[in-house]
PDB file of C-alpha atoms in Angstrom:
ATOM      1  CA  UNK A  28      -0.087   0.415   0.046  1.00 92.00           C
ATOM      2  CA  UNK A  29       2.682   2.184   0.841  1.00 92.00           C
ATOM      3  CA  UNK A  30       4.816   2.234  -2.365  1.00 94.00           C
ATOM      4  CA  UNK A  31       1.081   1.940  -4.627  1.00 92.00           C
ATOM      5  CA  UNK A  32       2.108  -1.649  -5.772  1.00 94.00           C
ATOM      6  CA  UNK A  33      -1.590  -2.692  -6.588  1.00 93.00           C
ATOM      7  CA  UNK A  34      -0.556  -5.942  -8.944  1.00 95.00           C
ATOM      8  CA  UNK A  35       1.723  -6.793  -6.441  1.00 96.00           C
ATOM      9  CA  UNK A  36      -1.198  -6.619  -3.703  1.00 94.00           C
ATOM     10  CA  UNK A  37      -3.696  -8.111  -5.574  1.00 95.00           C
ATOM     11  CA  UNK A  38      -1.155 -10.850  -5.757  1.00 96.00           C
ATOM     12  CA  UNK A  39      -1.472 -11.529  -2.216  1.00 95.00           C
ATOM     13  CA  UNK A  40      -5.078 -10.887  -1.945  1.00 95.00           C
ATOM     14  CA  UNK A  41      -5.191 -13.811  -4.240  1.00 95.00           C
ATOM     15  CA  UNK A  42      -3.480 -16.169  -1.910  1.00 94.00           C
ATOM     16  CA  UNK A  43      -5.526 -14.614   1.224  1.00 92.00           C
ATOM     17  CA  UNK A  44      -8.482 -15.768  -0.681  1.00 91.00           C
ATOM     18  CA  UNK A  45      -7.140 -19.402  -1.490  1.00 92.00           C
ATOM     19  CA  UNK A  46      -5.870 -19.995   2.722  1.00 90.00           C
ATOM     20  CA  UNK A  47      -9.525 -18.475   4.001  1.00 87.00           C
ATOM     21  CA  UNK A  48      -8.060 -15.686   6.074  1.00 87.00           C
ATOM     22  CA  UNK A  49     -10.791 -13.010   5.661  1.00 82.00           C
ATOM     23  CA  UNK A  50     -12.998 -15.161   7.789  1.00 76.00           C
ATOM     24  CA  UNK A  51     -10.847 -15.869  10.737  1.00 82.00           C
ATOM     25  CA  UNK A  52      -8.471 -12.857  11.596  1.00 84.00           C
ATOM     26  CA  UNK A  53     -10.118  -9.311  10.873  1.00 89.00           C
ATOM     27  CA  UNK A  54      -6.789  -7.744  11.211  1.00 92.00           C
ATOM     28  CA  UNK A  55      -5.818  -9.082   7.202  1.00 93.00           C
ATOM     29  CA  UNK A  56      -9.203  -7.784   6.025  1.00 92.00           C
ATOM     30  CA  UNK A  57      -8.595  -4.570   7.330  1.00 93.00           C
ATOM     31  CA  UNK A  58      -4.950  -4.811   5.933  1.00 94.00           C
ATOM     32  CA  UNK A  59      -5.811  -5.828   2.436  1.00 94.00           C
ATOM     33  CA  UNK A  60      -8.907  -2.848   2.558  1.00 94.00           C
ATOM     34  CA  UNK A  61      -6.193  -0.115   4.053  1.00 94.00           C
ATOM     35  CA  UNK A  62      -3.562  -1.404   0.914  1.00 95.00           C
ATOM     36  CA  UNK A  63      -6.573  -0.899  -1.862  1.00 95.00           C
ATOM     37  CA  UNK A  64      -7.313   1.941  -0.068  1.00 92.00           C
ATOM     38  CA  UNK A  65      -3.558   4.007  -0.227  1.00 92.00           C
ATOM     39  CA  UNK A  66      -3.082   2.377  -3.898  1.00 93.00           C
ATOM     40  CA  UNK A  67      -6.168   4.307  -5.115  1.00 90.00           C
ATOM     41  CA  UNK A  68      -8.372   1.659  -5.786  1.00 92.00           C
ATOM     42  CA  UNK A  69     -11.296   2.363  -4.192  1.00 92.00           C
ATOM     43  CA  UNK A  70     -14.166   0.366  -5.730  1.00 93.00           C
ATOM     44  CA  UNK A  71     -11.178  -2.621  -5.096  1.00 94.00           C
ATOM     45  CA  UNK A  72     -11.199  -1.353  -1.482  1.00 94.00           C
ATOM     46  CA  UNK A  73     -14.862  -0.796  -1.064  1.00 94.00           C
ATOM     47  CA  UNK A  74     -16.120  -4.448  -2.332  1.00 94.00           C
ATOM     48  CA  UNK A  75     -13.148  -5.879   0.060  1.00 93.00           C
ATOM     49  CA  UNK A  76     -14.915  -4.268   2.675  1.00 94.00           C
ATOM     50  CA  UNK A  77     -18.274  -5.246   1.817  1.00 92.00           C
ATOM     51  CA  UNK A  78     -17.473  -8.742   1.833  1.00 90.00           C
ATOM     52  CA  UNK A  79     -15.804  -9.370   5.346  1.00 90.00           C
ATOM     53  CA  UNK A  80     -17.668 -11.836   7.413  1.00 87.00           C
ATOM     54  CA  UNK A  81     -16.445  -9.200  10.164  1.00 87.00           C
ATOM     55  CA  UNK A  82     -16.019  -6.099  10.449  1.00 91.00           C
ATOM     56  CA  UNK A  83     -14.924  -3.717  13.517  1.00 94.00           C
ATOM     57  CA  UNK A  84     -13.997   0.369  14.496  1.00 95.00           C
ATOM     58  CA  UNK A  85     -10.481   0.003  12.122  1.00 94.00           C
ATOM     59  CA  UNK A  86     -12.634  -0.892   9.219  1.00 94.00           C
ATOM     60  CA  UNK A  87     -14.830   1.381   9.719  1.00 96.00           C
ATOM     61  CA  UNK A  88     -12.515   3.908   9.897  1.00 96.00           C
ATOM     62  CA  UNK A  89     -10.166   3.213   7.064  1.00 94.00           C
ATOM     63  CA  UNK A  90     -13.342   2.737   4.190  1.00 95.00           C
ATOM     64  CA  UNK A  91     -14.215   6.632   6.066  1.00 96.00           C
ATOM     65  CA  UNK A  92     -10.946   7.986   5.983  1.00 95.00           C
ATOM     66  CA  UNK A  93     -10.399   6.488   2.012  1.00 93.00           C
ATOM     67  CA  UNK A  94     -13.304   8.405   1.133  1.00 95.00           C
ATOM     68  CA  UNK A  95     -12.054  11.776   2.271  1.00 96.00           C
ATOM     69  CA  UNK A  96      -8.586  11.439   1.123  1.00 91.00           C
ATOM     70  CA  UNK A  97     -10.477  10.881  -2.422  1.00 91.00           C
ATOM     71  CA  UNK A  98     -12.895  13.902  -1.920  1.00 93.00           C
ATOM     72  CA  UNK A  99     -15.786  11.746  -1.587  1.00 95.00           C
ATOM     73  CA  UNK A 100     -16.821  13.604   1.672  1.00 96.00           C
ATOM     74  CA  UNK A 101     -20.433  12.776   1.625  1.00 96.00           C
ATOM     75  CA  UNK A 102     -19.939   9.634   0.670  1.00 95.00           C
ATOM     76  CA  UNK A 103     -17.873   9.240   3.983  1.00 96.00           C
ATOM     77  CA  UNK A 104     -20.729  10.809   6.307  1.00 96.00           C
ATOM     78  CA  UNK A 105     -22.872   8.388   4.903  1.00 95.00           C
ATOM     79  CA  UNK A 106     -20.402   5.271   5.633  1.00 95.00           C
ATOM     80  CA  UNK A 107     -20.300   7.155   9.290  1.00 95.00           C
ATOM     81  CA  UNK A 108     -24.048   7.021   9.766  1.00 95.00           C
ATOM     82  CA  UNK A 109     -24.106   2.657   8.539  1.00 95.00           C
ATOM     83  CA  UNK A 110     -21.322   2.384  10.859  1.00 95.00           C
ATOM     84  CA  UNK A 111     -24.134   3.730  13.593  1.00 93.00           C
ATOM     85  CA  UNK A 112     -27.320   2.076  12.525  1.00 94.00           C
ATOM     86  CA  UNK A 113     -24.844  -1.314  12.476  1.00 94.00           C
ATOM     87  CA  UNK A 114     -24.413  -0.804  16.195  1.00 94.00           C
ATOM     88  CA  UNK A 115     -20.836   0.499  16.378  1.00 93.00           C
ATOM     89  CA  UNK A 116     -19.131   3.310  18.333  1.00 90.00           C
ATOM     90  CA  UNK A 117     -16.953   5.519  16.420  1.00 90.00           C
ATOM     91  CA  UNK A 118     -13.635   6.577  18.569  1.00 91.00           C
ATOM     92  CA  UNK A 119     -11.193   8.889  18.190  1.00 91.00           C
ATOM     93  CA  UNK A 120     -10.443   8.254  14.985  1.00 94.00           C
ATOM     94  CA  UNK A 121     -13.578   8.594  13.216  1.00 95.00           C
ATOM     95  CA  UNK A 122     -14.863  11.564  14.858  1.00 93.00           C
ATOM     96  CA  UNK A 123     -11.696  13.570  13.795  1.00 95.00           C
ATOM     97  CA  UNK A 124     -12.253  12.042  10.246  1.00 96.00           C
ATOM     98  CA  UNK A 125     -15.722  13.363   9.943  1.00 96.00           C
ATOM     99  CA  UNK A 126     -14.967  15.874  11.289  1.00 96.00           C
ATOM    100  CA  UNK A 127     -12.472  16.822   8.506  1.00 96.00           C
ATOM    101  CA  UNK A 128     -15.130  16.079   6.152  1.00 97.00           C
ATOM    102  CA  UNK A 129     -18.040  18.265   7.991  1.00 97.00           C
ATOM    103  CA  UNK A 130     -15.220  20.865   7.690  1.00 95.00           C
ATOM    104  CA  UNK A 131     -14.598  20.311   3.948  1.00 96.00           C
ATOM    105  CA  UNK A 132     -18.343  20.849   2.981  1.00 96.00           C
ATOM    106  CA  UNK A 133     -19.128  23.578   4.966  1.00 95.00           C
ATOM    107  CA  UNK A 134     -21.364  21.302   7.246  1.00 96.00           C
ATOM    108  CA  UNK A 135     -21.706  23.452  10.030  1.00 96.00           C
ATOM    109  CA  UNK A 136     -24.794  21.564  11.543  1.00 95.00           C
ATOM    110  CA  UNK A 137     -23.776  18.338  11.442  1.00 95.00           C
ATOM    111  CA  UNK A 138     -20.454  19.269  12.614  1.00 95.00           C
ATOM    112  CA  UNK A 139     -21.694  21.204  15.993  1.00 93.00           C
ATOM    113  CA  UNK A 140     -23.995  17.551  16.080  1.00 92.00           C
ATOM    114  CA  UNK A 141     -20.424  16.030  15.981  1.00 90.00           C
ATOM    115  CA  UNK A 142     -19.267  18.258  18.051  1.00 89.00           C
ATOM    116  CA  UNK A 143     -21.266  17.468  21.026  1.00 86.00           C
ATOM    117  CA  UNK A 144     -21.612  14.038  20.532  1.00 83.00           C
ATOM    118  CA  UNK A 145     -17.638  14.123  21.380  1.00 83.00           C
ATOM    119  CA  UNK A 146     -18.073  16.279  24.546  1.00 78.00           C
ATOM    120  CA  UNK A 147     -20.714  13.361  25.568  1.00 79.00           C
ATOM    121  CA  UNK A 148     -18.707  10.571  25.334  1.00 75.00           C
ATOM    122  CA  UNK A 149     -15.670  12.222  27.324  1.00 71.00           C
ATOM    123  CA  UNK A 150     -13.254  11.491  23.869  1.00 68.00           C
ATOM    124  CA  UNK A 151     -11.696  14.734  23.946  1.00 73.00           C
ATOM    125  CA  UNK A 152      -8.144  14.994  23.920  1.00 82.00           C
ATOM    126  CA  UNK A 153      -5.446  17.095  22.224  1.00 84.00           C
ATOM    127  CA  UNK A 154      -6.253  15.754  18.175  1.00 89.00           C
ATOM    128  CA  UNK A 155      -9.323  15.332  18.567  1.00 90.00           C
ATOM    129  CA  UNK A 156      -9.409  18.966  20.530  1.00 90.00           C
ATOM    130  CA  UNK A 157      -8.032  20.292  17.146  1.00 92.00           C
ATOM    131  CA  UNK A 158     -10.183  18.225  14.822  1.00 94.00           C
ATOM    132  CA  UNK A 159     -12.942  20.443  16.341  1.00 93.00           C
ATOM    133  CA  UNK A 160     -11.070  23.765  15.700  1.00 93.00           C
ATOM    134  CA  UNK A 161      -9.807  23.101  11.963  1.00 93.00           C
ATOM    135  CA  UNK A 162     -13.882  22.445  11.656  1.00 95.00           C
ATOM    136  CA  UNK A 163     -15.128  25.178  12.678  1.00 95.00           C
ATOM    137  CA  UNK A 164     -12.808  27.339  11.039  1.00 93.00           C
ATOM    138  CA  UNK A 165     -13.042  25.708   7.620  1.00 93.00           C
ATOM    139  CA  UNK A 166     -17.118  26.384   8.073  1.00 94.00           C
ATOM    140  CA  UNK A 167     -15.784  29.945   8.541  1.00 91.00           C
ATOM    141  CA  UNK A 168     -16.795  30.133  12.412  1.00 93.00           C
ATOM    142  CA  UNK A 169     -13.641  31.804  14.138  1.00 92.00           C
ATOM    143  CA  UNK A 170     -15.535  32.792  17.281  1.00 92.00           C
ATOM    144  CA  UNK A 171     -16.912  29.628  17.961  1.00 92.00           C
ATOM    145  CA  UNK A 172     -12.892  28.171  17.123  1.00 92.00           C
ATOM    146  CA  UNK A 173     -11.747  30.575  19.491  1.00 91.00           C
ATOM    147  CA  UNK A 174     -13.742  29.716  21.738  1.00 90.00           C
ATOM    148  CA  UNK A 175     -12.766  25.804  21.601  1.00 89.00           C
ATOM    149  CA  UNK A 176      -9.333  26.711  21.510  1.00 91.00           C
ATOM    150  CA  UNK A 177      -9.696  28.800  25.183  1.00 88.00           C
ATOM    151  CA  UNK A 178     -11.245  25.882  26.786  1.00 85.00           C
ATOM    152  CA  UNK A 179      -8.748  23.136  25.610  1.00 86.00           C
ATOM    153  CA  UNK A 180      -6.554  21.810  28.798  1.00 83.00           C
ATOM    154  CA  UNK A 181      -3.599  21.390  26.334  1.00 86.00           C
ATOM    155  CA  UNK A 182      -2.822  22.725  23.465  1.00 89.00           C
ATOM    156  CA  UNK A 183       0.461  21.816  20.613  1.00 91.00           C
ATOM    157  CA  UNK A 184       1.453  23.695  17.653  1.00 93.00           C
ATOM    158  CA  UNK A 185      -1.119  22.358  15.539  1.00 92.00           C
ATOM    159  CA  UNK A 186      -3.659  24.021  17.283  1.00 92.00           C
ATOM    160  CA  UNK A 187      -2.375  27.344  17.289  1.00 94.00           C
ATOM    161  CA  UNK A 188      -1.400  27.025  13.335  1.00 93.00           C
ATOM    162  CA  UNK A 189      -5.054  26.306  12.833  1.00 93.00           C
ATOM    163  CA  UNK A 190      -5.648  29.770  14.706  1.00 93.00           C
ATOM    164  CA  UNK A 191      -3.153  31.360  12.944  1.00 93.00           C
ATOM    165  CA  UNK A 192      -4.074  30.375   9.510  1.00 91.00           C
ATOM    166  CA  UNK A 193      -7.925  30.705  10.081  1.00 90.00           C
ATOM    167  CA  UNK A 194      -7.344  34.752  10.596  1.00 90.00           C
ATOM    168  CA  UNK A 195      -5.384  34.700   8.053  1.00 88.00           C
ATOM    169  CA  UNK A 196      -8.105  33.241   5.448  1.00 86.00           C
ATOM    170  CA  UNK A 197     -10.723  34.930   6.898  1.00 85.00           C
ATOM    171  CA  UNK A 198      -8.105  38.325   5.696  1.00 84.00           C
ATOM    172  CA  UNK A 199      -6.962  39.428   9.128  1.00 85.00           C
ATOM    173  CA  UNK A 200      -3.332  38.967   9.273  1.00 84.00           C
ATOM    174  CA  UNK A 201      -2.517  41.143  11.769  1.00 86.00           C
ATOM    175  CA  UNK A 202      -4.308  39.271  14.281  1.00 90.00           C
ATOM    176  CA  UNK A 203      -2.722  36.470  13.011  1.00 90.00           C
ATOM    177  CA  UNK A 204       1.037  38.081  13.856  1.00 88.00           C
ATOM    178  CA  UNK A 205      -0.600  38.671  16.970  1.00 91.00           C
ATOM    179  CA  UNK A 206      -1.504  35.145  17.288  1.00 93.00           C
ATOM    180  CA  UNK A 207       1.616  33.776  16.358  1.00 91.00           C
ATOM    181  CA  UNK A 208       3.550  36.349  18.814  1.00 89.00           C
ATOM    182  CA  UNK A 209       0.973  34.663  21.898  1.00 93.00           C
ATOM    183  CA  UNK A 210       2.008  31.063  20.582  1.00 92.00           C
ATOM    184  CA  UNK A 211       5.492  31.716  21.170  1.00 88.00           C
ATOM    185  CA  UNK A 212       4.908  32.437  24.820  1.00 89.00           C
ATOM    186  CA  UNK A 213       3.571  28.800  24.535  1.00 89.00           C
ATOM    187  CA  UNK A 214       5.021  26.538  22.608  1.00 89.00           C
ATOM    188  CA  UNK A 215       7.669  26.183  19.693  1.00 87.00           C
ATOM    189  CA  UNK A 216       6.525  26.840  16.235  1.00 88.00           C
ATOM    190  CA  UNK A 217       6.688  23.953  13.928  1.00 88.00           C
ATOM    191  CA  UNK A 218       8.047  24.321  10.084  1.00 86.00           C
ATOM    192  CA  UNK A 219       4.036  24.428   9.264  1.00 90.00           C
ATOM    193  CA  UNK A 220       3.721  27.980  11.053  1.00 90.00           C
ATOM    194  CA  UNK A 221       6.573  29.120   9.409  1.00 86.00           C
ATOM    195  CA  UNK A 222       4.837  27.954   6.311  1.00 86.00           C
ATOM    196  CA  UNK A 223       1.380  30.022   7.051  1.00 88.00           C
ATOM    197  CA  UNK A 224       3.591  33.133   8.448  1.00 87.00           C
ATOM    198  CA  UNK A 225       5.586  33.136   5.676  1.00 84.00           C
ATOM    199  CA  UNK A 226       2.815  33.209   2.735  1.00 83.00           C
ATOM    200  CA  UNK A 227       1.734  36.578   4.801  1.00 83.00           C
ATOM    201  CA  UNK A 228       4.603  38.231   3.696  1.00 80.00           C
ATOM    202  CA  UNK A 229       4.523  38.552   0.428  1.00 71.00           C
ATOM    203  CA  UNK A 230       4.450  41.961   0.409  1.00 62.00           C
ATOM    204  CA  UNK A 231       6.657  45.249   0.472  1.00 54.00           C
ATOM    205  CA  UNK A 232       5.437  46.109   4.033  1.00 60.00           C
ATOM    206  CA  UNK A 233       5.468  43.012   5.412  1.00 63.00           C
ATOM    207  CA  UNK A 234       9.238  42.452   4.047  1.00 65.00           C
ATOM    208  CA  UNK A 235      11.179  43.294   7.382  1.00 67.00           C
ATOM    209  CA  UNK A 236       8.439  41.206   9.012  1.00 73.00           C
ATOM    210  CA  UNK A 237       9.701  38.392   6.807  1.00 74.00           C
ATOM    211  CA  UNK A 238      13.183  38.849   7.293  1.00 72.00           C
ATOM    212  CA  UNK A 239      13.151  38.896  11.258  1.00 73.00           C
ATOM    213  CA  UNK A 240      10.652  35.776  11.284  1.00 76.00           C
ATOM    214  CA  UNK A 241      13.579  34.185   8.133  1.00 74.00           C
ATOM    215  CA  UNK A 242      16.284  34.659  11.340  1.00 71.00           C
ATOM    216  CA  UNK A 243      14.313  33.380  13.797  1.00 70.00           C
ATOM    217  CA  UNK A 244      13.814  30.418  11.705  1.00 69.00           C
ATOM    218  CA  UNK A 245      17.540  30.166  11.749  1.00 64.00           C
ATOM    219  CA  UNK A 246      17.456  29.225  15.384  1.00 58.00           C
ATOM    220  CA  UNK A 247      14.754  27.086  15.249  1.00 58.00           C
ATOM    221  CA  UNK A 248      13.947  24.970  12.205  1.00 58.00           C
ATOM    222  CA  UNK A 249      15.873  24.318   9.464  1.00 58.00           C
ATOM    223  CA  UNK A 250      15.207  25.952   6.066  1.00 52.00           C
ATOM    224  CA  UNK A 251      16.514  23.224   4.032  1.00 58.00           C
ATOM    225  CA  UNK A 252      13.068  21.337   5.180  1.00 74.00           C
ATOM    226  CA  UNK A 253      11.054  21.447   2.233  1.00 79.00           C
ATOM    227  CA  UNK A 254       7.668  22.905   3.310  1.00 80.00           C
ATOM    228  CA  UNK A 255       9.927  25.991   4.721  1.00 81.00           C
ATOM    229  CA  UNK A 256      11.986  26.493   2.032  1.00 84.00           C
ATOM    230  CA  UNK A 257       9.080  26.380  -0.625  1.00 87.00           C
ATOM    231  CA  UNK A 258       7.279  29.064   1.165  1.00 84.00           C
ATOM    232  CA  UNK A 259      10.888  31.194   1.826  1.00 86.00           C
ATOM    233  CA  UNK A 260      10.995  31.084  -2.005  1.00 88.00           C
ATOM    234  CA  UNK A 261       7.543  32.371  -2.580  1.00 86.00           C
ATOM    235  CA  UNK A 262       8.243  35.044  -0.027  1.00 86.00           C
ATOM    236  CA  UNK A 263      11.091  36.183  -1.650  1.00 86.00           C
ATOM    237  CA  UNK A 264       9.186  35.570  -5.104  1.00 87.00           C
ATOM    238  CA  UNK A 265       6.402  37.611  -4.493  1.00 83.00           C
ATOM    239  CA  UNK A 266       8.240  40.482  -2.798  1.00 80.00           C
ATOM    240  CA  UNK A 267      10.762  41.090  -5.704  1.00 84.00           C
ATOM    241  CA  UNK A 268      13.473  40.182  -3.925  1.00 84.00           C
ATOM    242  CA  UNK A 269      14.659  37.345  -6.015  1.00 88.00           C
ATOM    243  CA  UNK A 270      18.647  36.445  -5.543  1.00 90.00           C
ATOM    244  CA  UNK A 271      17.235  35.979  -1.470  1.00 87.00           C
ATOM    245  CA  UNK A 272      14.549  33.310  -3.543  1.00 88.00           C
ATOM    246  CA  UNK A 273      17.513  32.016  -5.323  1.00 92.00           C
ATOM    247  CA  UNK A 274      20.073  31.384  -2.306  1.00 88.00           C
ATOM    248  CA  UNK A 275      16.733  29.786  -0.907  1.00 85.00           C
ATOM    249  CA  UNK A 276      16.578  27.938  -3.737  1.00 90.00           C
ATOM    250  CA  UNK A 277      20.267  26.646  -3.920  1.00 89.00           C
ATOM    251  CA  UNK A 278      20.491  25.688  -0.123  1.00 83.00           C
TER     252      UNK A 278
END
């Protein structure tokens, strides 16, 4: 699955069928669904899933995530509904996936409902909190995202990145810079943080901020990380500082 070797995966699938292993070990069936999903063979993954003699929450999570990765968010939500109808209890992975689908679709009503389900089931850990925050931001409800963010007992770089990018996407770059300053007092930024910040520094007025961020970056992360390096090239290129862009590219 990781290398997209569909043909080899199909050979192994045939061997599994010959040995009758699908009905003996749920892990084999789940791995088979996951392999086809990673290879982009959606029809084959769905067929294996539907013929599994036994399913568990991992089976459902795999097929739900497959639909989301392929851009079929509505179908993923329908699978989640079917999962519950068949008596399976969603776990953290399920809720994170469905919140992502809600955010992609802008389905705020369903997103609110799922957030309530999560709170009632007491499944809220840091990763799920971040998924709720991201869902509200994608749906355009930044104030609700802020409420969840401030309610979180513990935040990490992903939490701050969501809030920073949310403010930026809503046209409030100044607020995004303020949130970044607040972040520095709480936790270390990561490569995604710098990629977001550099994407905001794309005019002459922001050049000084961009250079300060670049200097700060050198002490925290490597500018040779592809995500960070691409963002730096983009920033310097857009503000017309081609020599700096070329230097970053060459390093």
